[in-house]
Amino acid sequence: MTSSSSSSESNRSDAQPDREPSIHSEGRSTSHAQRAFSLTLVATPIGNLGDFSPRAVQALAEADLVLCEDTRTTARLLTENSLSVRTEALHEHNERQRVPALIERLQNGTRIALVSDAGMPLLSDPGYRLVCAAIEAGISLTVIPGPNAALSALVLSGLPPHPFMFVGFPPPRSSARKETFAKLHAAERAGLSATLIWHEAPHRLAETLADMAEIFGSTRAAAVARELTKRFEEVRRGPVAELATFYAENAPRGEITLLLGPALEEENSQDTLDTTLNTLLETHSIKDAATLAATACGLPRRTVYARALELSAARKQ
């Protein structure tokens, strides 16, 4: 059976007053505050504007320029915090072209802050090329940590919190999704054991869960976290096939984070060579499927290749 939990925003007037133990006092030390960083990566709220930290507000206030995915989204955040700073768009379609000029501006003394529309920059968001170029150019950079949907969903999911692997967004097409899932499942048979985390668009959630059930097994523990930190926050937990059925019948809305628990040892041991090969043959050539299956199952490649030829011929009949 699936289970769910929900919570809504509230004014936490009973929150404990800020305390600053000596072990954490370096976070507000004079030396750190006076150190100037050219590039600052700033985490932004994933839904609740109250999660924007004072350090993040200060970082944007001190910046000469704020780079953001969507200037309209960031404008609302700036207005909420009474900030007036120049913004420019940096997104997947223009980042490669913009990086050289931005590095030149940083080298000339421009203080730049980088934000995403929600959460930590770079994680499924633009900024990686800029950060790599800044490091190569010897430009000083720092991060103002904060909200993150993947980690928030992980601690709410009830699935093992470590190790975990954040995989980003699954491919939008079912065939490519199954290929990606098959590679991960093969890695599990080779020893990978981790909670897997994706973001997903609500209109693809049910199909993605169905593909997961087909590749990883219908009873694998999973969780869907929706609208985290917002009024209608919800986490639904259960076997992946049951979640697929639920969301096929109840179309979800909002921001989605999808988690799949690690395979149990007995699940891996019960997987037969034929099951592995049949899964891989859906998206791979016979040669590639045999190579992956041989590695996953610990069998000689020649033996596995021969069986792959037999299964492929049977599939064509």
PDB file of C-alpha atoms in Angstrom:
ATOM      1  CA  MET A   1       0.000   0.000   0.000  1.00  0.00           C
ATOM      2  CA  THR A   2       1.201   3.501  -0.689  1.00  0.00           C
ATOM      3  CA  SER A   3       1.375   6.079   2.037  1.00  0.00           C
ATOM      4  CA  SER A   4       1.534   9.851   1.976  1.00  0.00           C
ATOM      5  CA  SER A   5       2.222  12.738   4.277  1.00  0.00           C
ATOM      6  CA  SER A   6       1.609  16.424   3.828  1.00  0.00           C
ATOM      7  CA  SER A   7       2.304  19.688   5.550  1.00  0.00           C
ATOM      8  CA  SER A   8       1.538  23.331   4.932  1.00  0.00           C
ATOM      9  CA  GLU A   9       3.348  26.604   5.414  1.00  0.00           C
ATOM     10  CA  SER A  10       3.077  28.231   8.801  1.00  0.00           C
ATOM     11  CA  ASN A  11       4.539  31.150  10.692  1.00  0.00           C
ATOM     12  CA  ARG A  12       6.794  29.469  13.177  1.00  0.00           C
ATOM     13  CA  SER A  13       6.597  32.022  15.956  1.00  0.00           C
ATOM     14  CA  ASP A  14       7.681  29.384  18.460  1.00  0.00           C
ATOM     15  CA  ALA A  15      10.962  28.770  16.669  1.00  0.00           C
ATOM     16  CA  GLN A  16      14.068  28.724  18.847  1.00  0.00           C
ATOM     17  CA  PRO A  17      16.091  31.945  18.852  1.00  0.00           C
ATOM     18  CA  ASP A  18      19.277  31.967  16.821  1.00  0.00           C
ATOM     19  CA  ARG A  19      22.193  30.517  18.675  1.00  0.00           C
ATOM     20  CA  GLU A  20      25.780  30.599  17.610  1.00  0.00           C
ATOM     21  CA  PRO A  21      27.859  27.856  19.227  1.00  0.00           C
ATOM     22  CA  SER A  22      31.573  28.457  19.205  1.00  0.00           C
ATOM     23  CA  ILE A  23      32.102  25.524  16.863  1.00  0.00           C
ATOM     24  CA  HIS A  24      30.154  27.417  14.180  1.00  0.00           C
ATOM     25  CA  SER A  25      31.315  30.935  14.967  1.00  0.00           C
ATOM     26  CA  GLU A  26      33.642  30.989  11.971  1.00  0.00           C
ATOM     27  CA  GLY A  27      30.561  31.381   9.736  1.00  0.00           C
ATOM     28  CA  ARG A  28      30.281  35.020  10.870  1.00  0.00           C
ATOM     29  CA  SER A  29      33.935  35.752  11.509  1.00  0.00           C
ATOM     30  CA  THR A  30      35.308  39.115  10.516  1.00  0.00           C
ATOM     31  CA  SER A  31      37.969  37.593   8.283  1.00  0.00           C
ATOM     32  CA  HIS A  32      35.394  35.629   6.260  1.00  0.00           C
ATOM     33  CA  ALA A  33      33.027  38.600   5.966  1.00  0.00           C
ATOM     34  CA  GLN A  34      35.815  40.849   4.672  1.00  0.00           C
ATOM     35  CA  ARG A  35      37.106  38.384   2.109  1.00  0.00           C
ATOM     36  CA  ALA A  36      35.912  39.352  -1.360  1.00  0.00           C
ATOM     37  CA  PHE A  37      34.846  36.648  -3.782  1.00  0.00           C
ATOM     38  CA  SER A  38      34.437  37.478  -7.454  1.00  0.00           C
ATOM     39  CA  LEU A  39      31.804  34.809  -8.160  1.00  0.00           C
ATOM     40  CA  THR A  40      29.212  33.719  -5.606  1.00  0.00           C
ATOM     41  CA  LEU A  41      26.828  30.804  -6.159  1.00  0.00           C
ATOM     42  CA  VAL A  42      23.619  31.490  -4.254  1.00  0.00           C
ATOM     43  CA  ALA A  43      20.937  28.951  -3.363  1.00  0.00           C
ATOM     44  CA  THR A  44      17.375  30.225  -3.704  1.00  0.00           C
ATOM     45  CA  PRO A  45      14.050  28.992  -2.237  1.00  0.00           C
ATOM     46  CA  ILE A  46      12.435  25.941  -3.845  1.00  0.00           C
ATOM     47  CA  GLY A  47       8.988  27.225  -2.948  1.00  0.00           C
ATOM     48  CA  ASN A  48       8.875  29.018   0.375  1.00  0.00           C
ATOM     49  CA  LEU A  49      10.433  32.490   0.213  1.00  0.00           C
ATOM     50  CA  GLY A  50      11.066  32.318   3.947  1.00  0.00           C
ATOM     51  CA  ASP A  51      13.894  29.876   3.246  1.00  0.00           C
ATOM     52  CA  PHE A  52      16.074  32.583   1.663  1.00  0.00           C
ATOM     53  CA  SER A  53      18.942  33.133   4.094  1.00  0.00           C
ATOM     54  CA  PRO A  54      20.314  36.466   5.357  1.00  0.00           C
ATOM     55  CA  ARG A  55      23.703  35.601   3.853  1.00  0.00           C
ATOM     56  CA  ALA A  56      22.044  35.042   0.485  1.00  0.00           C
ATOM     57  CA  VAL A  57      20.322  38.435   0.678  1.00  0.00           C
ATOM     58  CA  GLN A  58      23.638  40.077   1.541  1.00  0.00           C
ATOM     59  CA  ALA A  59      25.427  38.331  -1.319  1.00  0.00           C
ATOM     60  CA  LEU A  60      22.918  39.619  -3.861  1.00  0.00           C
ATOM     61  CA  ALA A  61      22.944  43.090  -2.349  1.00  0.00           C
ATOM     62  CA  GLU A  62      26.732  43.286  -2.720  1.00  0.00           C
ATOM     63  CA  ALA A  63      26.819  41.925  -6.273  1.00  0.00           C
ATOM     64  CA  ASP A  64      27.303  44.159  -9.294  1.00  0.00           C
ATOM     65  CA  LEU A  65      25.424  41.648 -11.430  1.00  0.00           C
ATOM     66  CA  VAL A  66      23.108  38.694 -10.765  1.00  0.00           C
ATOM     67  CA  LEU A  67      23.022  35.937 -13.374  1.00  0.00           C
ATOM     68  CA  CYS A  68      19.755  33.991 -13.389  1.00  0.00           C
ATOM     69  CA  GLU A  69      17.801  31.506 -15.466  1.00  0.00           C
ATOM     70  CA  ASP A  70      14.740  33.731 -15.810  1.00  0.00           C
ATOM     71  CA  THR A  71      15.014  37.420 -14.933  1.00  0.00           C
ATOM     72  CA  ARG A  72      11.286  37.566 -14.178  1.00  0.00           C
ATOM     73  CA  THR A  73      11.532  34.821 -11.561  1.00  0.00           C
ATOM     74  CA  THR A  74      14.554  36.424  -9.922  1.00  0.00           C
ATOM     75  CA  ALA A  75      12.904  39.852 -10.041  1.00  0.00           C
ATOM     76  CA  ARG A  76      10.187  38.577  -7.703  1.00  0.00           C
ATOM     77  CA  LEU A  77      12.820  37.309  -5.269  1.00  0.00           C
ATOM     78  CA  LEU A  78      14.677  40.617  -5.360  1.00  0.00           C
ATOM     79  CA  THR A  79      11.492  42.612  -4.814  1.00  0.00           C
ATOM     80  CA  GLU A  80      10.499  40.409  -1.870  1.00  0.00           C
ATOM     81  CA  ASN A  81      13.827  41.219  -0.221  1.00  0.00           C
ATOM     82  CA  SER A  82      13.888  44.926  -1.198  1.00  0.00           C
ATOM     83  CA  LEU A  83      16.941  44.451  -3.426  1.00  0.00           C
ATOM     84  CA  SER A  84      17.827  46.475  -6.467  1.00  0.00           C
ATOM     85  CA  VAL A  85      20.581  44.924  -8.580  1.00  0.00           C
ATOM     86  CA  ARG A  86      21.178  44.410 -12.270  1.00  0.00           C
ATOM     87  CA  THR A  87      20.166  40.976 -13.620  1.00  0.00           C
ATOM     88  CA  GLU A  88      21.051  39.149 -16.806  1.00  0.00           C
ATOM     89  CA  ALA A  89      19.892  35.789 -18.124  1.00  0.00           C
ATOM     90  CA  LEU A  90      22.214  32.781 -18.110  1.00  0.00           C
ATOM     91  CA  HIS A  91      20.521  29.578 -19.243  1.00  0.00           C
ATOM     92  CA  GLU A  92      21.173  26.378 -21.164  1.00  0.00           C
ATOM     93  CA  HIS A  93      20.740  28.099 -24.519  1.00  0.00           C
ATOM     94  CA  ASN A  94      23.260  30.917 -24.028  1.00  0.00           C
ATOM     95  CA  GLU A  95      25.714  29.792 -21.336  1.00  0.00           C
ATOM     96  CA  ARG A  96      28.389  28.460 -23.684  1.00  0.00           C
ATOM     97  CA  GLN A  97      28.440  31.687 -25.699  1.00  0.00           C
ATOM     98  CA  ARG A  98      28.381  33.991 -22.665  1.00  0.00           C
ATOM     99  CA  VAL A  99      31.133  32.395 -20.574  1.00  0.00           C
ATOM    100  CA  PRO A 100      34.201  34.072 -22.196  1.00  0.00           C
ATOM    101  CA  ALA A 101      32.792  37.586 -21.765  1.00  0.00           C
ATOM    102  CA  LEU A 102      31.695  36.849 -18.194  1.00  0.00           C
ATOM    103  CA  ILE A 103      35.154  35.571 -17.278  1.00  0.00           C
ATOM    104  CA  GLU A 104      36.630  38.792 -18.663  1.00  0.00           C
ATOM    105  CA  ARG A 105      34.245  40.869 -16.546  1.00  0.00           C
ATOM    106  CA  LEU A 106      35.137  38.853 -13.447  1.00  0.00           C
ATOM    107  CA  GLN A 107      38.829  39.399 -14.143  1.00  0.00           C
ATOM    108  CA  ASN A 108      38.162  43.136 -14.445  1.00  0.00           C
ATOM    109  CA  GLY A 109      36.649  43.275 -10.965  1.00  0.00           C
ATOM    110  CA  THR A 110      32.917  42.782 -11.537  1.00  0.00           C
ATOM    111  CA  ARG A 111      31.319  40.951  -8.609  1.00  0.00           C
ATOM    112  CA  ILE A 112      28.844  38.407  -9.948  1.00  0.00           C
ATOM    113  CA  ALA A 113      26.266  36.282  -8.148  1.00  0.00           C
ATOM    114  CA  LEU A 114      24.761  33.238  -9.853  1.00  0.00           C
ATOM    115  CA  VAL A 115      21.307  31.934  -8.930  1.00  0.00           C
ATOM    116  CA  SER A 116      18.908  29.376 -10.369  1.00  0.00           C
ATOM    117  CA  ASP A 117      15.142  29.743 -10.471  1.00  0.00           C
ATOM    118  CA  ALA A 118      14.962  27.451  -7.428  1.00  0.00           C
ATOM    119  CA  GLY A 119      17.459  25.569  -5.302  1.00  0.00           C
ATOM    120  CA  MET A 120      21.198  25.160  -5.696  1.00  0.00           C
ATOM    121  CA  PRO A 121      22.785  26.429  -8.921  1.00  0.00           C
ATOM    122  CA  LEU A 122      24.320  23.835 -11.279  1.00  0.00           C
ATOM    123  CA  LEU A 123      22.128  20.930 -10.037  1.00  0.00           C
ATOM    124  CA  SER A 124      19.942  20.366 -13.118  1.00  0.00           C
ATOM    125  CA  ASP A 125      20.448  24.090 -13.724  1.00  0.00           C
ATOM    126  CA  PRO A 126      22.922  26.259 -15.686  1.00  0.00           C
ATOM    127  CA  GLY A 127      26.269  27.418 -14.305  1.00  0.00           C
ATOM    128  CA  TYR A 128      28.599  24.435 -14.609  1.00  0.00           C
ATOM    129  CA  ARG A 129      30.462  25.821 -17.636  1.00  0.00           C
ATOM    130  CA  LEU A 130      30.903  29.182 -15.930  1.00  0.00           C
ATOM    131  CA  VAL A 131      32.209  27.617 -12.720  1.00  0.00           C
ATOM    132  CA  CYS A 132      34.693  25.420 -14.608  1.00  0.00           C
ATOM    133  CA  ALA A 133      35.944  28.414 -16.593  1.00  0.00           C
ATOM    134  CA  ALA A 134      36.244  30.509 -13.424  1.00  0.00           C
ATOM    135  CA  ILE A 135      38.299  27.798 -11.695  1.00  0.00           C
ATOM    136  CA  GLU A 136      40.561  27.459 -14.727  1.00  0.00           C
ATOM    137  CA  ALA A 137      41.054  31.238 -14.797  1.00  0.00           C
ATOM    138  CA  GLY A 138      41.969  31.333 -11.111  1.00  0.00           C
ATOM    139  CA  ILE A 139      38.924  33.406 -10.163  1.00  0.00           C
ATOM    140  CA  SER A 140      37.881  33.263  -6.503  1.00  0.00           C
ATOM    141  CA  LEU A 141      34.420  31.817  -5.924  1.00  0.00           C
ATOM    142  CA  THR A 142      32.255  30.690  -3.040  1.00  0.00           C
ATOM    143  CA  VAL A 143      28.776  29.333  -2.377  1.00  0.00           C
ATOM    144  CA  ILE A 144      25.923  30.440  -0.153  1.00  0.00           C
ATOM    145  CA  PRO A 145      24.221  27.090   0.591  1.00  0.00           C
ATOM    146  CA  GLY A 146      20.504  26.689   1.045  1.00  0.00           C
ATOM    147  CA  PRO A 147      17.385  24.841  -0.172  1.00  0.00           C
ATOM    148  CA  ASN A 148      17.766  21.749  -2.318  1.00  0.00           C
ATOM    149  CA  ALA A 149      14.821  19.680  -3.537  1.00  0.00           C
ATOM    150  CA  ALA A 150      16.741  16.411  -3.959  1.00  0.00           C
ATOM    151  CA  LEU A 151      18.117  16.376  -0.413  1.00  0.00           C
ATOM    152  CA  SER A 152      14.832  17.589   1.076  1.00  0.00           C
ATOM    153  CA  ALA A 153      12.981  14.772  -0.672  1.00  0.00           C
ATOM    154  CA  LEU A 154      15.600  12.232   0.411  1.00  0.00           C
ATOM    155  CA  VAL A 155      15.240  12.960   4.130  1.00  0.00           C
ATOM    156  CA  LEU A 156      11.431  12.832   3.845  1.00  0.00           C
ATOM    157  CA  SER A 157      11.254   9.692   1.727  1.00  0.00           C
ATOM    158  CA  GLY A 158      11.897   7.034   4.350  1.00  0.00           C
ATOM    159  CA  LEU A 159      14.425   5.461   1.964  1.00  0.00           C
ATOM    160  CA  PRO A 160      18.073   4.850   2.962  1.00  0.00           C
ATOM    161  CA  PRO A 161      19.706   8.316   3.027  1.00  0.00           C
ATOM    162  CA  HIS A 162      23.184   7.155   2.093  1.00  0.00           C
ATOM    163  CA  PRO A 163      24.659   6.349  -0.213  1.00  0.00           C
ATOM    164  CA  PHE A 164      22.479   8.150  -2.718  1.00  0.00           C
ATOM    165  CA  MET A 165      22.864   9.140  -6.354  1.00  0.00           C
ATOM    166  CA  PHE A 166      21.269  12.238  -7.876  1.00  0.00           C
ATOM    167  CA  VAL A 167      20.622  11.494 -11.545  1.00  0.00           C
ATOM    168  CA  GLY A 168      18.944  14.723 -12.721  1.00  0.00           C
ATOM    169  CA  PHE A 169      15.997  14.437 -15.131  1.00  0.00           C
ATOM    170  CA  PRO A 170      15.191  11.132 -16.883  1.00  0.00           C
ATOM    171  CA  PRO A 171      15.082  11.269 -20.697  1.00  0.00           C
ATOM    172  CA  PRO A 172      11.667  12.445 -21.932  1.00  0.00           C
ATOM    173  CA  ARG A 173      11.110   9.507 -24.323  1.00  0.00           C
ATOM    174  CA  SER A 174      10.201   6.093 -22.951  1.00  0.00           C
ATOM    175  CA  SER A 175      12.757   4.176 -25.041  1.00  0.00           C
ATOM    176  CA  ALA A 176      15.610   6.391 -23.863  1.00  0.00           C
ATOM    177  CA  ARG A 177      14.346   6.233 -20.264  1.00  0.00           C
ATOM    178  CA  LYS A 178      14.319   2.441 -20.332  1.00  0.00           C
ATOM    179  CA  GLU A 179      17.845   2.405 -21.743  1.00  0.00           C
ATOM    180  CA  THR A 180      19.044   4.680 -18.956  1.00  0.00           C
ATOM    181  CA  PHE A 181      17.238   2.639 -16.309  1.00  0.00           C
ATOM    182  CA  ALA A 182      18.624  -0.605 -17.758  1.00  0.00           C
ATOM    183  CA  LYS A 183      22.181   0.710 -17.437  1.00  0.00           C
ATOM    184  CA  LEU A 184      21.546   1.667 -13.814  1.00  0.00           C
ATOM    185  CA  HIS A 185      19.975  -1.712 -13.117  1.00  0.00           C
ATOM    186  CA  ALA A 186      22.992  -3.438 -14.675  1.00  0.00           C
ATOM    187  CA  ALA A 187      25.217  -1.331 -12.420  1.00  0.00           C
ATOM    188  CA  GLU A 188      23.176  -2.527  -9.443  1.00  0.00           C
ATOM    189  CA  ARG A 189      23.852  -6.125 -10.383  1.00  0.00           C
ATOM    190  CA  ALA A 190      27.531  -5.211 -10.556  1.00  0.00           C
ATOM    191  CA  GLY A 191      27.439  -3.837  -7.007  1.00  0.00           C
ATOM    192  CA  LEU A 192      25.814  -0.398  -6.993  1.00  0.00           C
ATOM    193  CA  SER A 193      23.541  -0.005  -3.966  1.00  0.00           C
ATOM    194  CA  ALA A 194      22.122   3.483  -3.506  1.00  0.00           C
ATOM    195  CA  THR A 195      18.898   5.442  -3.327  1.00  0.00           C
ATOM    196  CA  LEU A 196      18.418   7.000  -6.769  1.00  0.00           C
ATOM    197  CA  ILE A 197      16.961  10.504  -7.125  1.00  0.00           C
ATOM    198  CA  TRP A 198      15.499  12.251 -10.157  1.00  0.00           C
ATOM    199  CA  HIS A 199      13.470  15.360 -10.896  1.00  0.00           C
ATOM    200  CA  GLU A 200      10.534  14.801 -13.243  1.00  0.00           C
ATOM    201  CA  ALA A 201       7.866  16.819 -15.026  1.00  0.00           C
ATOM    202  CA  PRO A 202       4.369  16.105 -13.654  1.00  0.00           C
ATOM    203  CA  HIS A 203       2.900  15.146 -17.051  1.00  0.00           C
ATOM    204  CA  ARG A 204       5.542  12.405 -17.463  1.00  0.00           C
ATOM    205  CA  LEU A 205       5.533  11.058 -13.902  1.00  0.00           C
ATOM    206  CA  ALA A 206       3.128   8.137 -14.359  1.00  0.00           C
ATOM    207  CA  GLU A 207       4.890   6.884 -17.499  1.00  0.00           C
ATOM    208  CA  THR A 208       8.300   7.212 -15.874  1.00  0.00           C
ATOM    209  CA  LEU A 209       7.153   5.228 -12.842  1.00  0.00           C
ATOM    210  CA  ALA A 210       5.731   2.541 -15.147  1.00  0.00           C
ATOM    211  CA  ASP A 211       9.064   2.309 -16.973  1.00  0.00           C
ATOM    212  CA  MET A 212      10.836   2.020 -13.620  1.00  0.00           C
ATOM    213  CA  ALA A 213       8.534  -0.801 -12.563  1.00  0.00           C
ATOM    214  CA  GLU A 214       9.286  -2.642 -15.805  1.00  0.00           C
ATOM    215  CA  ILE A 215      13.074  -2.298 -15.516  1.00  0.00           C
ATOM    216  CA  PHE A 216      13.737  -2.337 -11.763  1.00  0.00           C
ATOM    217  CA  GLY A 217      10.826  -4.523 -10.687  1.00  0.00           C
ATOM    218  CA  SER A 218       7.291  -3.693  -9.607  1.00  0.00           C
ATOM    219  CA  THR A 219       7.885  -4.081  -5.863  1.00  0.00           C
ATOM    220  CA  ARG A 220      10.910  -1.782  -5.533  1.00  0.00           C
ATOM    221  CA  ALA A 221      10.379   0.809  -2.788  1.00  0.00           C
ATOM    222  CA  ALA A 222       9.923   4.337  -4.116  1.00  0.00           C
ATOM    223  CA  ALA A 223       8.706   7.793  -3.130  1.00  0.00           C
ATOM    224  CA  VAL A 224       7.328  10.842  -4.927  1.00  0.00           C
ATOM    225  CA  ALA A 225       7.844  14.244  -3.287  1.00  0.00           C
ATOM    226  CA  ARG A 226       5.675  17.053  -4.621  1.00  0.00           C
ATOM    227  CA  GLU A 227       5.606  20.809  -3.982  1.00  0.00           C
ATOM    228  CA  LEU A 228       8.255  20.667  -1.238  1.00  0.00           C
ATOM    229  CA  THR A 229       8.191  23.616   1.231  1.00  0.00           C
ATOM    230  CA  LYS A 230       4.957  24.888  -0.355  1.00  0.00           C
ATOM    231  CA  ARG A 231       1.404  24.909   0.952  1.00  0.00           C
ATOM    232  CA  PHE A 232       0.421  21.598  -0.644  1.00  0.00           C
ATOM    233  CA  GLU A 233       3.629  19.698   0.102  1.00  0.00           C
ATOM    234  CA  GLU A 234       3.125  15.947  -0.217  1.00  0.00           C
ATOM    235  CA  VAL A 235       5.291  12.836  -0.060  1.00  0.00           C
ATOM    236  CA  ARG A 236       3.770   9.575  -1.286  1.00  0.00           C
ATOM    237  CA  ARG A 237       5.616   6.333  -0.596  1.00  0.00           C
ATOM    238  CA  GLY A 238       5.112   2.760  -1.788  1.00  0.00           C
ATOM    239  CA  PRO A 239       6.078   0.098  -4.329  1.00  0.00           C
ATOM    240  CA  VAL A 240       6.961   1.710  -7.632  1.00  0.00           C
ATOM    241  CA  ALA A 241       4.187  -0.100  -9.563  1.00  0.00           C
ATOM    242  CA  GLU A 242       1.540   1.088  -7.097  1.00  0.00           C
ATOM    243  CA  LEU A 243       2.784   4.656  -7.413  1.00  0.00           C
ATOM    244  CA  ALA A 244       2.637   4.344 -11.206  1.00  0.00           C
ATOM    245  CA  THR A 245      -0.995   3.241 -10.987  1.00  0.00           C
ATOM    246  CA  PHE A 246      -1.883   5.999  -8.534  1.00  0.00           C
ATOM    247  CA  TYR A 247      -0.454   8.806 -10.653  1.00  0.00           C
ATOM    248  CA  ALA A 248      -1.943   7.360 -13.841  1.00  0.00           C
ATOM    249  CA  GLU A 249      -5.325   7.820 -12.163  1.00  0.00           C
ATOM    250  CA  ASN A 250      -4.505  11.041 -10.286  1.00  0.00           C
ATOM    251  CA  ALA A 251      -2.607  13.493 -12.446  1.00  0.00           C
ATOM    252  CA  PRO A 252      -0.023  15.295 -10.304  1.00  0.00           C
ATOM    253  CA  ARG A 253       0.735  19.007 -10.341  1.00  0.00           C
ATOM    254  CA  GLY A 254       3.715  21.084  -9.288  1.00  0.00           C
ATOM    255  CA  GLU A 255       7.413  20.376  -8.839  1.00  0.00           C
ATOM    256  CA  ILE A 256       8.243  16.669  -8.594  1.00  0.00           C
ATOM    257  CA  THR A 257      11.194  14.779  -7.091  1.00  0.00           C
ATOM    258  CA  LEU A 258      11.220  11.020  -7.632  1.00  0.00           C
ATOM    259  CA  LEU A 259      13.192   8.537  -5.528  1.00  0.00           C
ATOM    260  CA  LEU A 260      13.866   4.814  -5.931  1.00  0.00           C
ATOM    261  CA  GLY A 261      15.224   2.777  -3.065  1.00  0.00           C
ATOM    262  CA  PRO A 262      18.220   0.453  -3.471  1.00  0.00           C
ATOM    263  CA  ALA A 263      17.664  -3.126  -4.598  1.00  0.00           C
ATOM    264  CA  LEU A 264      17.562  -5.768  -1.910  1.00  0.00           C
ATOM    265  CA  GLU A 265      20.272  -8.417  -2.183  1.00  0.00           C
ATOM    266  CA  GLU A 266      17.717 -11.142  -2.784  1.00  0.00           C
ATOM    267  CA  GLU A 267      16.249  -9.116  -5.662  1.00  0.00           C
ATOM    268  CA  ASN A 268      19.586  -9.102  -7.465  1.00  0.00           C
ATOM    269  CA  SER A 269      20.247 -12.788  -6.836  1.00  0.00           C
ATOM    270  CA  GLN A 270      16.851 -13.763  -8.265  1.00  0.00           C
ATOM    271  CA  ASP A 271      17.454 -11.894 -11.511  1.00  0.00           C
ATOM    272  CA  THR A 272      18.174 -14.473 -14.194  1.00  0.00           C
ATOM    273  CA  LEU A 273      20.496 -13.980 -17.122  1.00  0.00           C
ATOM    274  CA  ASP A 274      17.539 -14.162 -19.504  1.00  0.00           C
ATOM    275  CA  THR A 275      15.695 -11.393 -17.651  1.00  0.00           C
ATOM    276  CA  THR A 276      18.780  -9.190 -17.788  1.00  0.00           C
ATOM    277  CA  LEU A 277      19.381  -9.834 -21.473  1.00  0.00           C
ATOM    278  CA  ASN A 278      15.740  -9.361 -22.474  1.00  0.00           C
ATOM    279  CA  THR A 279      15.689  -5.990 -20.711  1.00  0.00           C
ATOM    280  CA  LEU A 280      18.906  -4.824 -22.334  1.00  0.00           C
ATOM    281  CA  LEU A 281      17.980  -6.125 -25.802  1.00  0.00           C
ATOM    282  CA  GLU A 282      15.050  -3.711 -25.862  1.00  0.00           C
ATOM    283  CA  THR A 283      17.427  -0.766 -26.142  1.00  0.00           C
ATOM    284  CA  HIS A 284      20.869  -2.185 -27.024  1.00  0.00           C
ATOM    285  CA  SER A 285      22.545  -4.140 -29.799  1.00  0.00           C
ATOM    286  CA  ILE A 286      23.234  -7.815 -29.137  1.00  0.00           C
ATOM    287  CA  LYS A 287      26.926  -7.058 -28.616  1.00  0.00           C
ATOM    288  CA  ASP A 288      26.343  -4.221 -26.156  1.00  0.00           C
ATOM    289  CA  ALA A 289      23.622  -6.116 -24.294  1.00  0.00           C
ATOM    290  CA  ALA A 290      25.908  -9.117 -23.901  1.00  0.00           C
ATOM    291  CA  THR A 291      28.770  -6.961 -22.621  1.00  0.00           C
ATOM    292  CA  LEU A 292      26.590  -5.246 -20.009  1.00  0.00           C
ATOM    293  CA  ALA A 293      24.925  -8.492 -18.922  1.00  0.00           C
ATOM    294  CA  ALA A 294      28.243 -10.315 -18.620  1.00  0.00           C
ATOM    295  CA  THR A 295      29.599  -7.599 -16.357  1.00  0.00           C
ATOM    296  CA  ALA A 296      26.404  -7.433 -14.293  1.00  0.00           C
ATOM    297  CA  CYS A 297      26.063 -11.198 -13.825  1.00  0.00           C
ATOM    298  CA  GLY A 298      29.745 -12.067 -13.556  1.00  0.00           C
ATOM    299  CA  LEU A 299      29.630 -14.568 -16.421  1.00  0.00           C
ATOM    300  CA  PRO A 300      31.986 -15.113 -19.375  1.00  0.00           C
ATOM    301  CA  ARG A 301      31.161 -12.721 -22.190  1.00  0.00           C
ATOM    302  CA  ARG A 302      31.292 -15.481 -24.824  1.00  0.00           C
ATOM    303  CA  THR A 303      28.662 -17.507 -22.947  1.00  0.00           C
ATOM    304  CA  VAL A 304      26.416 -14.497 -22.487  1.00  0.00           C
ATOM    305  CA  TYR A 305      26.805 -13.436 -26.128  1.00  0.00           C
ATOM    306  CA  ALA A 306      25.698 -16.874 -27.303  1.00  0.00           C
ATOM    307  CA  ARG A 307      22.593 -16.684 -25.135  1.00  0.00           C
ATOM    308  CA  ALA A 308      21.900 -13.144 -26.350  1.00  0.00           C
ATOM    309  CA  LEU A 309      21.910 -14.408 -29.946  1.00  0.00           C
ATOM    310  CA  GLU A 310      19.375 -17.098 -29.035  1.00  0.00           C
ATOM    311  CA  LEU A 311      17.066 -14.656 -27.236  1.00  0.00           C
ATOM    312  CA  SER A 312      17.317 -12.107 -30.045  1.00  0.00           C
ATOM    313  CA  ALA A 313      16.329 -14.746 -32.603  1.00  0.00           C
ATOM    314  CA  ALA A 314      13.399 -15.838 -30.442  1.00  0.00           C
ATOM    315  CA  ARG A 315      12.190 -12.231 -30.133  1.00  0.00           C
ATOM    316  CA  LYS A 316      12.007 -11.952 -33.937  1.00  0.00           C
ATOM    317  CA  GLN A 317       9.816 -15.024 -34.352  1.00  0.00           C
TER     318      GLN A 317
END
